[in-house]
Amino acid sequence: MAEWQDGTGTLLIGTTAVPLEVAASYRARTRGLLGRDGVEGALLLTPAGSVHTFRMRFPIDVAYLDRRMRVIALTTMPPGRLGLPRLRSRHVLEAEAGAMARWGLTTGGTVAVSAGGPPGAGR
């Protein structure tokens, strides 16, 4: 199986294409959105089963994804919170609060990643 690598790509939600940043290394996942005033598109943390918003400057939408890139849970988290771990979660998507609803992302839906993920991701 190919390994995920830090980088950029495109998140596909149905026909909606969203700029994507991939954080696959320990360092990139730890840094995440800390110290930023916003995010252009979305951030994919992989592997990840939970997130926190301590020291974050803005609320975020969080989508927990299983191995097949299916959304198993969605939530919006204000700064200073610890998210519940999701046992089946393999990846976590983060975006500015309200973005995922605008993109039409729902629990049970699937996403795909092009460029920046391993071959076959999201298929």
Tab-separated table of C-alpha atoms in Angstrom:
chain	number	residue	atom	x	y	z
A	1	MET	CA	0.000	0.000	0.000
A	2	ALA	CA	1.309	3.431	-0.917
A	3	GLU	CA	1.990	5.851	1.921
A	4	TRP	CA	0.334	9.226	2.233
A	5	GLN	CA	2.751	12.151	2.008
A	6	ASP	CA	2.603	15.799	3.020
A	7	GLY	CA	1.596	18.018	0.136
A	8	THR	CA	-1.326	19.469	-1.751
A	9	GLY	CA	-4.085	18.132	-3.909
A	10	THR	CA	-7.783	18.387	-4.606
A	11	LEU	CA	-10.633	17.114	-2.493
A	12	LEU	CA	-13.587	15.959	-4.579
A	13	ILE	CA	-17.058	15.989	-3.004
A	14	GLY	CA	-19.426	14.942	-5.750
A	15	THR	CA	-18.738	17.517	-8.468
A	16	THR	CA	-17.264	20.057	-6.026
A	17	ALA	CA	-13.473	20.435	-6.143
A	18	VAL	CA	-11.802	21.893	-3.042
A	19	PRO	CA	-8.116	22.825	-2.596
A	20	LEU	CA	-6.561	20.334	-0.182
A	21	GLU	CA	-3.489	20.271	2.011
A	22	VAL	CA	-2.370	16.821	3.215
A	23	ALA	CA	-0.658	16.463	6.608
A	24	ALA	CA	0.699	12.921	6.804
A	25	SER	CA	3.938	13.308	8.757
A	26	TYR	CA	3.901	13.549	12.548
A	27	ARG	CA	5.246	17.101	12.350
A	28	ALA	CA	2.635	18.285	9.819
A	29	ARG	CA	-0.242	16.627	11.729
A	30	THR	CA	0.940	18.174	15.007
A	31	ARG	CA	1.146	21.645	13.435
A	32	GLY	CA	-2.191	21.279	11.629
A	33	LEU	CA	-4.028	24.607	11.590
A	34	LEU	CA	-2.301	26.014	14.673
A	35	GLY	CA	-1.204	29.616	14.308
A	36	ARG	CA	-3.285	30.229	11.187
A	37	ASP	CA	-6.047	32.792	10.791
A	38	GLY	CA	-7.944	30.605	8.317
A	39	VAL	CA	-7.617	27.806	5.808
A	40	GLU	CA	-7.996	27.854	2.033
A	41	GLY	CA	-10.040	24.747	1.267
A	42	ALA	CA	-9.427	21.818	3.603
A	43	LEU	CA	-6.705	20.042	5.560
A	44	LEU	CA	-6.542	16.229	5.593
A	45	LEU	CA	-4.827	14.710	8.628
A	46	THR	CA	-3.779	11.107	8.044
A	47	PRO	CA	-3.682	8.910	9.946
A	48	ALA	CA	-5.912	10.507	12.583
A	49	GLY	CA	-8.761	9.437	14.836
A	50	SER	CA	-9.319	12.611	16.834
A	51	VAL	CA	-8.405	16.305	16.888
A	52	HIS	CA	-8.321	19.277	19.241
A	53	THR	CA	-8.681	23.009	18.763
A	54	PHE	CA	-6.471	24.240	21.596
A	55	ARG	CA	-4.570	27.413	20.574
A	56	MET	CA	-6.640	27.718	17.389
A	57	ARG	CA	-7.929	31.111	16.293
A	58	PHE	CA	-11.171	30.139	14.553
A	59	PRO	CA	-13.905	27.463	14.704
A	60	ILE	CA	-13.588	24.517	12.325
A	61	ASP	CA	-15.729	21.853	10.693
A	62	VAL	CA	-14.355	18.362	11.304
A	63	ALA	CA	-15.198	15.269	9.232
A	64	TYR	CA	-14.006	11.877	10.442
A	65	LEU	CA	-13.355	9.489	7.530
A	66	ASP	CA	-12.957	5.717	7.477
A	67	ARG	CA	-10.437	3.802	5.342
A	68	ARG	CA	-12.739	4.029	2.305
A	69	MET	CA	-12.945	7.840	2.639
A	70	ARG	CA	-16.557	7.670	3.839
A	71	VAL	CA	-17.711	10.293	6.349
A	72	ILE	CA	-18.523	8.560	9.646
A	73	ALA	CA	-19.088	11.745	11.689
A	74	LEU	CA	-19.277	15.526	11.197
A	75	THR	CA	-18.988	18.229	13.838
A	76	THR	CA	-18.132	21.902	14.263
A	77	MET	CA	-15.603	22.699	16.979
A	78	PRO	CA	-14.926	26.119	18.525
A	79	PRO	CA	-11.371	26.951	19.668
A	80	GLY	CA	-10.205	25.350	22.911
A	81	ARG	CA	-11.969	21.996	22.596
A	82	LEU	CA	-10.928	18.337	22.581
A	83	GLY	CA	-12.751	16.224	20.009
A	84	LEU	CA	-14.052	12.759	20.815
A	85	PRO	CA	-11.942	9.963	19.332
A	86	ARG	CA	-13.726	7.991	16.603
A	87	LEU	CA	-12.670	4.354	16.650
A	88	ARG	CA	-13.232	3.682	12.929
A	89	SER	CA	-11.655	6.971	11.847
A	90	ARG	CA	-8.551	6.705	9.673
A	91	HIS	CA	-8.452	10.300	8.382
A	92	VAL	CA	-9.762	13.662	9.580
A	93	LEU	CA	-10.734	16.574	7.336
A	94	GLU	CA	-10.658	20.096	8.761
A	95	ALA	CA	-12.064	23.274	7.203
A	96	GLU	CA	-13.399	26.635	8.339
A	97	ALA	CA	-16.757	26.362	10.113
A	98	GLY	CA	-19.617	26.254	7.608
A	99	ALA	CA	-17.487	25.150	4.649
A	100	MET	CA	-18.484	21.483	4.679
A	101	ALA	CA	-22.205	22.320	4.595
A	102	ARG	CA	-21.560	24.621	1.604
A	103	TRP	CA	-19.725	21.771	-0.136
A	104	GLY	CA	-22.631	19.385	0.507
A	105	LEU	CA	-20.592	17.018	2.680
A	106	THR	CA	-22.817	14.791	4.826
A	107	THR	CA	-22.437	11.809	7.133
A	108	GLY	CA	-22.370	8.653	5.000
A	109	GLY	CA	-21.049	10.523	1.958
A	110	THR	CA	-17.670	9.805	0.428
A	111	VAL	CA	-14.836	12.013	-0.741
A	112	ALA	CA	-11.991	11.436	-3.167
A	113	VAL	CA	-8.479	12.864	-3.210
A	114	SER	CA	-6.518	13.569	-6.380
A	115	ALA	CA	-2.793	14.362	-6.428
A	116	GLY	CA	-1.228	14.269	-2.999
A	117	GLY	CA	-2.748	10.975	-1.868
A	118	PRO	CA	-1.828	7.379	-2.614
A	119	PRO	CA	-2.981	5.777	-5.865
A	120	GLY	CA	-6.622	4.744	-5.680
A	121	ALA	CA	-7.483	6.944	-2.694
A	122	GLY	CA	-11.188	7.494	-2.461
A	123	ARG	CA	-12.088	5.007	-5.187
